[in-house]
């Protein structure tokens, strides 16, 4: 068991007509690599549409070595997103919807859609923080949404052999 602290960076990468999230663990010398994805990095399409732009603003390595990424995706509206990867860089299928979590339905009411600009983890809660349109004044106001982790689709605990 390694006691070395794992460093991971996340952001966006340009592809023809859009941007996708990219996640890259950093080796001790600062280069990307390791046993994650292709060439030491993972590229994610959140899936709001072919022309959607995705970006990551927060990344956490959890105690069980899963990687939790917070960000946003935009096609018509900007929606807060999260993704969870296994330590090998595969989407954790039990998290959200096959590894991806949308804060709200992008076609839903604008007063429910959080433009996530930051994510924090506190205990068993994931907080998405950003701006949201007020249903009362129609102004853009500060917004936050709290979700219980681990957001697994099959329950909080899974017994695996």
Coordinates of N, CA, C and O in Angstrom, one line a residue:
X1 N 0.8 -1.2 0.0 CA 0.0 0.0 0.0 C 0.9 1.2 0.0 O 1.8 1.4 0.8
X2 N 0.6 2.1 -0.9 CA 1.4 3.3 -1.0 C 0.9 4.4 -0.1 O -0.3 4.6 0.1
X3 N 1.8 5.1 0.6 CA 1.4 6.2 1.5 C 1.6 7.5 0.8 O 1.4 8.6 1.4
X4 N 2.1 7.5 -0.4 CA 2.3 8.7 -1.2 C 1.0 9.4 -1.5 O 0.1 8.8 -2.0
X5 N 1.0 10.7 -1.3 CA -0.2 11.5 -1.6 C -0.3 11.6 -3.1 O 0.6 11.9 -3.8
X6 N -1.5 11.3 -3.6 CA -1.8 11.3 -5.1 C -2.2 12.7 -5.5 O -3.1 13.3 -4.9
X7 N -1.6 13.2 -6.5 CA -1.9 14.6 -7.0 C -2.6 14.4 -8.4 O -2.1 13.6 -9.2
X8 N -3.7 15.0 -8.6 CA -4.5 14.9 -9.8 C -4.9 16.3 -10.2 O -5.3 17.2 -9.4
X9 N -4.8 16.6 -11.5 CA -5.2 17.9 -12.1 C -6.4 17.6 -13.1 O -6.4 16.6 -13.7
X10 N -7.3 18.6 -13.2 CA -8.4 18.5 -14.1 C -8.6 19.9 -14.8 O -8.4 20.9 -14.2
X11 N -9.1 19.8 -16.0 CA -9.4 21.1 -16.7 C -10.2 20.7 -18.0 O -11.0 19.8 -18.0
X12 N -9.9 21.4 -19.1 CA -10.6 21.2 -20.3 C -9.6 21.0 -21.4 O -8.4 21.5 -21.4
X13 N -10.0 20.3 -22.5 CA -9.2 20.1 -23.7 C -10.1 20.4 -24.9 O -11.2 20.0 -24.9
X14 N -9.5 21.1 -25.8 CA -10.2 21.4 -27.1 C -10.3 20.2 -28.0 O -9.3 19.6 -28.2
X15 N -11.5 20.0 -28.5 CA -11.7 19.0 -29.6 C -12.4 19.8 -30.7 O -12.9 20.9 -30.4
X16 N -12.5 19.2 -31.9 CA -13.2 20.0 -32.9 C -14.7 20.3 -32.5 O -15.5 19.4 -32.3
X17 N -15.0 21.6 -32.4 CA -16.3 22.0 -32.1 C -16.8 22.1 -30.7 O -17.9 22.4 -30.4
X18 N -15.9 21.7 -29.8 CA -16.3 21.6 -28.3 C -15.1 21.5 -27.4 O -14.0 21.5 -27.9
X19 N -15.4 21.4 -26.1 CA -14.4 21.2 -25.1 C -14.8 20.0 -24.3 O -16.0 19.9 -24.0
X20 N -13.9 19.2 -23.8 CA -14.2 18.1 -22.9 C -13.3 18.2 -21.7 O -12.3 18.9 -21.7
X21 N -13.7 17.6 -20.6 CA -13.0 17.5 -19.4 C -11.8 16.6 -19.6 O -11.9 15.5 -20.2
X22 N -10.7 17.0 -19.0 CA -9.5 16.1 -19.0 C -9.0 16.0 -17.6 O -9.0 17.0 -16.8
X23 N -8.6 14.8 -17.2 CA -8.1 14.5 -15.8 C -6.8 13.8 -16.0 O -6.7 12.9 -16.8
X24 N -5.8 14.3 -15.2 CA -4.5 13.7 -15.4 C -3.8 13.6 -14.0 O -3.5 14.6 -13.4
X25 N -3.5 12.4 -13.5 CA -2.7 12.3 -12.3 C -1.3 12.7 -12.6 O -0.8 12.6 -13.7
X26 N -0.7 13.3 -11.6 CA 0.7 13.8 -11.7 C 1.7 12.9 -11.0 O 1.4 12.5 -9.9
X27 N 2.8 12.6 -11.7 CA 3.8 11.8 -11.1 C 4.7 12.7 -10.2 O 4.6 13.9 -10.3
X28 N 5.5 12.1 -9.3 CA 6.3 12.9 -8.4 C 7.2 14.0 -9.2 O 7.4 15.0 -8.6
X29 N 7.6 13.7 -10.4 CA 8.4 14.7 -11.1 C 7.5 15.8 -11.8 O 8.0 16.6 -12.5
X30 N 6.2 15.7 -11.6 CA 5.3 16.7 -12.2 C 4.7 16.4 -13.6 O 3.9 17.1 -14.1
X31 N 5.2 15.3 -14.2 CA 4.6 14.9 -15.5 C 3.4 14.1 -15.3 O 3.1 13.5 -14.2
X32 N 2.6 14.0 -16.3 CA 1.4 13.1 -16.2 C 1.7 11.7 -16.6 O 2.7 11.5 -17.3
X33 N 0.9 10.8 -16.1 CA 1.2 9.4 -16.4 C 0.6 8.5 -15.4 O -0.4 8.8 -14.8
X34 N 1.2 7.4 -15.3 CA 0.7 6.3 -14.4 C -0.3 5.4 -15.2 O -0.3 5.3 -16.4
X35 N -1.1 4.7 -14.4 CA -2.0 3.7 -15.0 C -3.4 4.3 -15.2 O -4.4 3.6 -14.9
X36 N -3.5 5.5 -15.6 CA -4.8 6.1 -15.8 C -5.0 6.5 -17.3 O -4.2 7.2 -17.8
X37 N -6.1 6.0 -17.9 CA -6.5 6.3 -19.2 C -5.4 6.1 -20.2 O -4.5 5.3 -20.1
X38 N -5.6 6.8 -21.4 CA -4.6 6.7 -22.5 C -3.5 7.8 -22.3 O -3.9 9.0 -22.2
X39 N -2.3 7.4 -22.3 CA -1.2 8.3 -22.1 C -1.2 9.0 -20.8 O -0.7 10.1 -20.7
X40 N -1.8 8.4 -19.8 CA -1.7 9.0 -18.4 C -2.8 10.0 -18.2 O -2.7 10.8 -17.2
X41 N -3.8 10.1 -19.1 CA -4.9 11.1 -18.8 C -6.2 10.5 -19.3 O -6.2 9.6 -20.1
X42 N -7.3 11.0 -18.8 CA -8.7 10.6 -19.1 C -9.4 11.8 -19.7 O -9.4 12.9 -19.1
X43 N -10.1 11.6 -20.8 CA -10.9 12.7 -21.4 C -12.3 12.3 -21.3 O -12.7 11.2 -21.6
X44 N -13.2 13.2 -20.8 CA -14.6 12.9 -20.5 C -15.5 13.8 -21.3 O -15.3 15.0 -21.4
X45 N -16.5 13.3 -21.9 CA -17.6 14.0 -22.6 C -18.8 13.8 -21.7 O -19.3 12.7 -21.5
X46 N -19.3 14.9 -21.0 CA -20.4 14.9 -20.1 C -21.7 14.4 -20.9 O -22.5 13.8 -20.3
X47 N -21.8 14.7 -22.1 CA -22.8 14.2 -22.9 C -24.1 15.0 -23.1 O -25.1 14.5 -23.3
X48 N -24.0 16.3 -23.0 CA -25.2 17.2 -23.2 C -25.4 17.4 -24.7 O -26.4 18.0 -25.0
X49 N -24.5 17.0 -25.5 CA -24.7 17.2 -26.9 C -23.4 17.3 -27.6 O -22.3 17.6 -27.0
X50 N -23.4 17.1 -28.9 CA -22.1 17.1 -29.7 C -21.4 18.5 -29.6 O -20.1 18.5 -29.6
X51 N -22.1 19.6 -29.5 CA -21.5 20.9 -29.4 C -21.3 21.4 -28.0 O -21.0 22.6 -27.8
X52 N -21.6 20.6 -27.0 CA -21.5 21.0 -25.6 C -20.1 21.3 -25.2 O -19.1 20.6 -25.7
X53 N -19.9 22.2 -24.3 CA -18.6 22.5 -23.8 C -18.6 22.1 -22.3 O -19.5 22.4 -21.6
X54 N -17.5 21.3 -21.9 CA -17.4 20.8 -20.6 C -16.1 21.3 -20.0 O -15.1 21.5 -20.7
X55 N -16.1 21.6 -18.7 CA -14.9 22.0 -18.0 C -14.9 21.5 -16.6 O -16.0 21.3 -16.0
X56 N -13.8 21.4 -16.0 CA -13.6 20.9 -14.6 C -13.0 22.1 -13.8 O -12.1 22.8 -14.3
X57 N -13.5 22.3 -12.6 CA -12.9 23.3 -11.8 C -12.4 22.8 -10.4 O -11.7 23.5 -9.7
X58 N -12.8 21.6 -10.1 CA -12.4 21.0 -8.8 C -12.1 19.6 -8.9 O -12.8 18.9 -9.7
X59 N -11.2 19.1 -8.2 CA -10.8 17.6 -8.3 C -10.4 17.2 -6.9 O -9.7 17.9 -6.2
X60 N -10.8 16.0 -6.5 CA -10.5 15.4 -5.2 C -10.2 14.0 -5.3 O -10.8 13.2 -6.1
X61 N -9.1 13.5 -4.6 CA -8.8 12.1 -4.5 C -9.4 11.7 -3.2 O -8.9 12.1 -2.1
X62 N -10.3 10.7 -3.2 CA -11.0 10.3 -2.0 C -10.1 9.2 -1.3 O -9.2 8.7 -1.9
X63 N -10.5 8.9 -0.1 CA -9.7 8.0 0.7 C -9.6 6.6 0.0 O -8.6 5.9 0.1
X64 N -10.6 6.2 -0.7 CA -10.6 4.9 -1.4 C -9.9 5.0 -2.8 O -10.0 4.1 -3.6
X65 N -9.3 6.1 -3.1 CA -8.5 6.4 -4.3 C -9.4 6.7 -5.5 O -8.9 6.9 -6.6
X66 N -10.8 6.8 -5.3 CA -11.6 7.3 -6.4 C -11.3 8.7 -6.6 O -10.9 9.4 -5.7
X67 N -11.5 9.2 -7.8 CA -11.3 10.6 -8.2 C -12.6 11.3 -8.5 O -13.4 10.8 -9.3
X68 N -12.9 12.3 -7.7 CA -14.2 13.1 -7.9 C -13.9 14.4 -8.6 O -13.0 15.1 -8.1
X69 N -14.5 14.7 -9.7 CA -14.3 15.9 -10.4 C -15.6 16.7 -10.4 O -16.7 16.2 -10.7
X70 N -15.5 18.0 -10.1 CA -16.6 18.9 -10.2 C -16.4 19.9 -11.4 O -15.2 20.3 -11.7
X71 N -17.4 20.2 -12.0 CA -17.3 21.1 -13.2 C -18.7 21.6 -13.7 O -19.6 21.7 -12.9
X72 N -18.7 21.9 -15.0 CA -19.9 22.3 -15.6 C -20.0 21.9 -17.1 O -18.9 21.6 -17.6
X73 N -21.1 21.9 -17.6 CA -21.3 21.6 -19.0 C -22.3 22.6 -19.6 O -23.3 23.0 -18.9
X74 N -22.1 23.0 -20.8 CA -23.0 24.0 -21.4 C -23.3 23.6 -22.8 O -22.4 23.3 -23.6
X75 N -24.6 23.6 -23.1 CA -25.0 23.5 -24.5 C -26.0 24.7 -24.7 O -25.7 25.7 -25.2
X76 N -27.2 24.6 -24.1 CA -28.1 25.7 -24.0 C -28.0 26.5 -22.7 O -28.1 27.7 -22.7
X77 N -27.9 25.7 -21.6 CA -27.7 26.3 -20.3 C -26.4 25.7 -19.7 O -26.0 24.6 -20.1
X78 N -25.8 26.4 -18.7 CA -24.7 25.9 -18.0 C -25.2 25.1 -16.8 O -26.0 25.6 -16.0
X79 N -24.8 23.8 -16.7 CA -25.3 23.0 -15.6 C -24.1 22.4 -14.8 O -23.1 22.0 -15.4
X80 N -24.2 22.4 -13.5 CA -23.2 21.9 -12.6 C -23.1 20.4 -12.9 O -24.1 19.7 -13.0
X81 N -21.9 19.9 -12.9 CA -21.7 18.4 -13.2 C -20.7 17.9 -12.2 O -19.9 18.6 -11.6
X82 N -20.7 16.6 -12.0 CA -19.6 15.9 -11.3 C -19.4 14.5 -12.0 O -20.3 14.0 -12.6
X83 N -18.2 14.0 -11.8 CA -17.9 12.7 -12.4 C -17.0 12.0 -11.4 O -16.3 12.7 -10.6
X84 N -17.1 10.7 -11.3 CA -16.3 9.9 -10.4 C -15.6 8.9 -11.2 O -16.2 8.1 -12.0
X85 N -14.2 8.8 -11.0 CA -13.4 7.8 -11.7 C -12.9 6.8 -10.7 O -12.6 7.2 -9.5
X86 N -12.7 5.6 -11.1 CA -11.9 4.6 -10.3 C -10.5 5.0 -10.2 O -10.0 5.9 -11.0
X87 N -9.7 4.4 -9.4 CA -8.3 4.7 -9.3 C -7.5 4.5 -10.7 O -6.5 5.0 -10.9
X88 N -8.1 3.6 -11.5 CA -7.5 3.3 -12.8 C -8.0 4.2 -13.9 O -7.6 4.1 -15.1
X89 N -8.9 5.2 -13.6 CA -9.4 6.1 -14.6 C -10.7 5.8 -15.3 O -11.1 6.5 -16.2
X90 N -11.3 4.7 -14.9 CA -12.6 4.3 -15.5 C -13.7 5.1 -14.8 O -13.6 5.3 -13.6
X91 N -14.8 5.4 -15.5 CA -15.9 6.0 -14.9 C -16.5 5.0 -13.8 O -16.6 3.8 -14.1
X92 N -16.8 5.5 -12.6 CA -17.4 4.6 -11.6 C -18.9 4.5 -11.9 O -19.6 5.5 -11.6
X93 N -19.3 3.4 -12.5 CA -20.6 3.3 -13.0 C -21.7 3.4 -11.9 O -22.9 3.7 -12.2
X94 N -21.4 3.2 -10.6 CA -22.4 3.3 -9.6 C -22.6 4.8 -9.2 O -23.6 5.1 -8.5
X95 N -21.8 5.7 -9.6 CA -21.9 7.1 -9.2 C -22.9 7.8 -10.2 O -22.7 7.7 -11.4
X96 N -23.9 8.5 -9.7 CA -24.8 9.2 -10.6 C -25.4 8.3 -11.6 O -25.9 7.3 -11.4
X97 N -25.3 8.7 -12.9 CA -25.7 8.0 -14.0 C -24.5 7.5 -14.8 O -24.0 8.2 -15.6
X98 N -24.1 6.2 -14.5 CA -23.0 5.6 -15.2 C -21.7 6.4 -15.0 O -20.9 6.5 -15.9
X99 N -21.5 7.0 -13.8 CA -20.3 7.8 -13.6 C -20.4 9.3 -13.7 O -19.5 10.0 -13.3
X100 N -21.5 9.8 -14.2 CA -21.7 11.2 -14.4 C -22.9 11.7 -13.6 O -23.9 11.0 -13.5
X101 N -22.8 12.9 -13.1 CA -23.9 13.4 -12.3 C -24.2 14.9 -12.8 O -23.3 15.7 -12.9
X102 N -25.5 15.1 -13.1 CA -25.9 16.5 -13.5 C -26.7 17.1 -12.3 O -27.6 16.4 -11.8
X103 N -26.3 18.3 -12.0 CA -27.0 19.0 -10.8 C -28.5 19.2 -11.1 O -29.3 19.1 -10.2
X104 N -28.9 19.4 -12.3 CA -30.3 19.6 -12.7 C -30.5 19.2 -14.2 O -29.5 19.0 -14.9
X105 N -31.7 19.1 -14.6 CA -32.0 18.8 -16.0 C -31.7 20.1 -16.8 O -32.3 21.1 -16.5
X106 N -30.8 20.0 -17.8 CA -30.5 21.2 -18.5 C -31.7 21.8 -19.3 O -31.6 23.0 -19.6
X107 N -32.7 21.1 -19.5 CA -33.9 21.6 -20.1 C -35.0 22.1 -19.1 O -36.0 22.5 -19.4
X108 N -34.6 22.0 -17.8 CA -35.5 22.4 -16.7 C -35.6 23.9 -16.5 O -35.0 24.7 -17.3
X109 N -36.3 24.2 -15.5 CA -36.5 25.6 -15.1 C -35.1 26.3 -14.8 O -34.3 25.7 -14.1
X110 N -34.9 27.5 -15.3 CA -33.6 28.2 -15.0 C -33.4 28.4 -13.6 O -32.3 28.5 -13.1
X111 N -34.5 28.4 -12.8 CA -34.3 28.7 -11.3 C -33.8 27.4 -10.6 O -33.5 27.5 -9.4
X112 N -33.7 26.3 -11.3 CA -33.2 25.1 -10.7 C -31.8 24.7 -11.2 O -31.1 23.8 -10.7
X113 N -31.3 25.4 -12.2 CA -30.0 25.1 -12.8 C -28.9 26.0 -12.2 O -28.9 27.2 -12.3
X114 N -27.9 25.4 -11.5 CA -26.8 26.0 -10.9 C -25.6 26.1 -11.9 O -25.2 25.0 -12.4
X115 N -25.1 27.3 -12.1 CA -23.9 27.5 -12.9 C -22.7 27.2 -11.9 O -22.3 28.1 -11.3
X116 N -22.4 26.0 -11.8 CA -21.4 25.6 -10.8 C -20.0 26.1 -11.1 O -19.5 25.9 -12.2
X117 N -19.4 26.9 -10.2 CA -18.1 27.5 -10.4 C -17.1 26.9 -9.4 O -15.9 27.2 -9.5
X118 N -17.5 26.1 -8.4 CA -16.6 25.6 -7.4 C -17.3 24.4 -6.8 O -18.6 24.4 -6.7
X119 N -16.6 23.5 -6.3 CA -17.1 22.4 -5.5 C -16.3 22.1 -4.3 O -15.1 22.3 -4.3
X120 N -17.0 21.8 -3.2 CA -16.3 21.5 -1.9 C -16.8 20.2 -1.4 O -18.0 19.8 -1.6
X121 N -16.0 19.4 -0.7 CA -16.4 18.3 0.0 C -16.3 18.5 1.5 O -15.2 19.0 2.0
X122 N -17.4 18.3 2.2 CA -17.4 18.4 3.7 C -18.1 17.2 4.3 O -19.3 17.0 4.1
X123 N -17.3 16.3 4.9 CA -17.9 15.1 5.4 C -18.4 14.3 4.3 O -17.8 14.0 3.3
X124 N -19.7 13.9 4.4 CA -20.4 13.1 3.4 C -21.2 13.9 2.4 O -22.0 13.4 1.7
X125 N -20.9 15.2 2.3 CA -21.6 16.1 1.4 C -20.7 16.7 0.4 O -19.6 17.1 0.6
X126 N -21.3 16.8 -0.8 CA -20.7 17.5 -1.9 C -21.5 18.8 -2.1 O -22.7 18.8 -2.3
X127 N -20.8 19.9 -2.1 CA -21.4 21.2 -2.3 C -21.0 21.8 -3.7 O -19.8 21.9 -3.9
X128 N -22.0 22.1 -4.5 CA -21.7 22.9 -5.7 C -22.1 24.3 -5.5 O -23.2 24.6 -5.0
X129 N -21.2 25.2 -5.8 CA -21.3 26.6 -5.5 C -21.2 27.4 -6.8 O -20.3 27.1 -7.6
X130 N -22.1 28.4 -7.0 CA -22.0 29.2 -8.2 C -23.1 30.2 -8.2 O -23.5 30.8 -7.2
X131 N -23.7 30.4 -9.4 CA -24.8 31.4 -9.6 C -26.0 30.7 -10.1 O -25.9 29.6 -10.7
X132 N -27.1 31.3 -9.8 CA -28.4 30.7 -10.2 C -29.4 31.9 -10.4 O -29.3 32.9 -9.8
X133 N -30.3 31.7 -11.3 CA -31.3 32.7 -11.6 C -32.4 32.7 -10.5 O -33.1 31.6 -10.3
X134 N -32.7 33.8 -9.9 CA -33.7 33.9 -8.9 C -35.1 33.8 -9.5 O -35.4 34.5 -10.5
X135 N -36.0 32.9 -9.0 CA -37.3 32.8 -9.6 C -38.2 34.0 -9.2 O -39.2 34.3 -9.8
X136 N -37.8 34.8 -8.2 CA -38.5 35.9 -7.7 C -38.2 37.2 -8.5 O -39.1 37.9 -9.0
X137 N -36.9 37.5 -8.6 CA -36.5 38.7 -9.2 C -35.9 38.6 -10.6 O -35.7 39.6 -11.3
X138 N -35.7 37.3 -11.1 CA -35.0 37.0 -12.4 C -33.6 37.5 -12.4 O -32.9 37.4 -13.4
X139 N -33.0 38.0 -11.3 CA -31.6 38.4 -11.2 C -30.8 37.1 -11.0 O -31.3 36.1 -10.5
X140 N -29.5 37.2 -11.4 CA -28.6 36.1 -11.1 C -28.1 36.3 -9.7 O -27.6 37.4 -9.4
X141 N -28.2 35.3 -8.9 CA -27.8 35.4 -7.4 C -26.8 34.3 -7.1 O -26.7 33.3 -7.9
X142 N -26.2 34.4 -5.9 CA -25.4 33.3 -5.4 C -26.2 32.1 -5.2 O -27.4 32.2 -4.8
X143 N -25.7 30.9 -5.5 CA -26.4 29.7 -5.3 C -25.5 28.6 -4.8 O -24.3 28.6 -5.1
X144 N -26.1 27.7 -4.1 CA -25.3 26.5 -3.6 C -26.3 25.3 -3.6 O -27.5 25.5 -3.3
X145 N -25.8 24.2 -3.9 CA -26.6 22.9 -3.8 C -25.8 21.9 -3.0 O -24.6 21.8 -3.2
X146 N -26.4 21.1 -2.1 CA -25.8 20.1 -1.3 C -26.3 18.8 -1.7 O -27.5 18.6 -1.8
X147 N -25.4 17.8 -1.9 CA -25.7 16.4 -2.2 C -25.0 15.5 -1.3 O -23.8 15.7 -1.0
X148 N -25.7 14.4 -0.9 CA -25.0 13.4 0.0 C -24.2 12.5 -0.9 O -24.6 12.1 -1.9
X149 N -23.0 12.3 -0.4 CA -22.1 11.3 -1.1 C -22.3 10.0 -0.5 O -22.7 9.8 0.6
X150 N -22.1 8.9 -1.2 CA -21.3 8.8 -2.4 C -22.2 8.9 -3.7 O -21.6 8.8 -4.8
X151 N -23.5 9.2 -3.6 CA -24.3 9.3 -4.8 C -24.3 8.0 -5.7 O -24.4 8.1 -6.9
X152 N -24.1 6.9 -5.0 CA -24.1 5.7 -5.8 C -25.5 5.3 -6.1 O -26.4 5.4 -5.3
X153 N -25.7 4.8 -7.3 CA -27.0 4.4 -7.8 C -27.5 3.1 -7.2 O -28.7 2.9 -7.2
X154 N -26.6 2.3 -6.7 CA -27.1 1.0 -6.1 C -27.1 0.9 -4.6 O -27.3 -0.1 -4.1
X155 N -26.8 2.0 -3.9 CA -26.8 2.1 -2.5 C -25.5 2.7 -1.9 O -24.6 2.9 -2.7
X156 N -25.5 2.9 -0.6 CA -24.3 3.5 -0.1 C -23.2 2.5 0.2 O -22.0 2.9 0.2
X157 N -23.5 1.3 0.3 CA -22.4 0.3 0.6 C -22.6 -0.9 -0.3 O -23.8 -1.4 -0.5
X158 N -21.6 -1.3 -0.9 CA -21.6 -2.5 -1.8 C -20.6 -3.5 -1.3 O -19.4 -3.1 -1.1
X159 N -21.0 -4.7 -1.2 CA -20.0 -5.7 -0.8 C -19.5 -6.4 -2.0 O -20.2 -6.9 -2.8
X160 N -18.2 -6.3 -2.2 CA -17.5 -6.9 -3.4 C -16.5 -7.9 -2.9 O -15.8 -7.7 -1.9
X161 N -16.4 -9.0 -3.6 CA -15.5 -10.0 -3.2 C -14.0 -9.6 -3.4 O -13.7 -8.7 -4.1

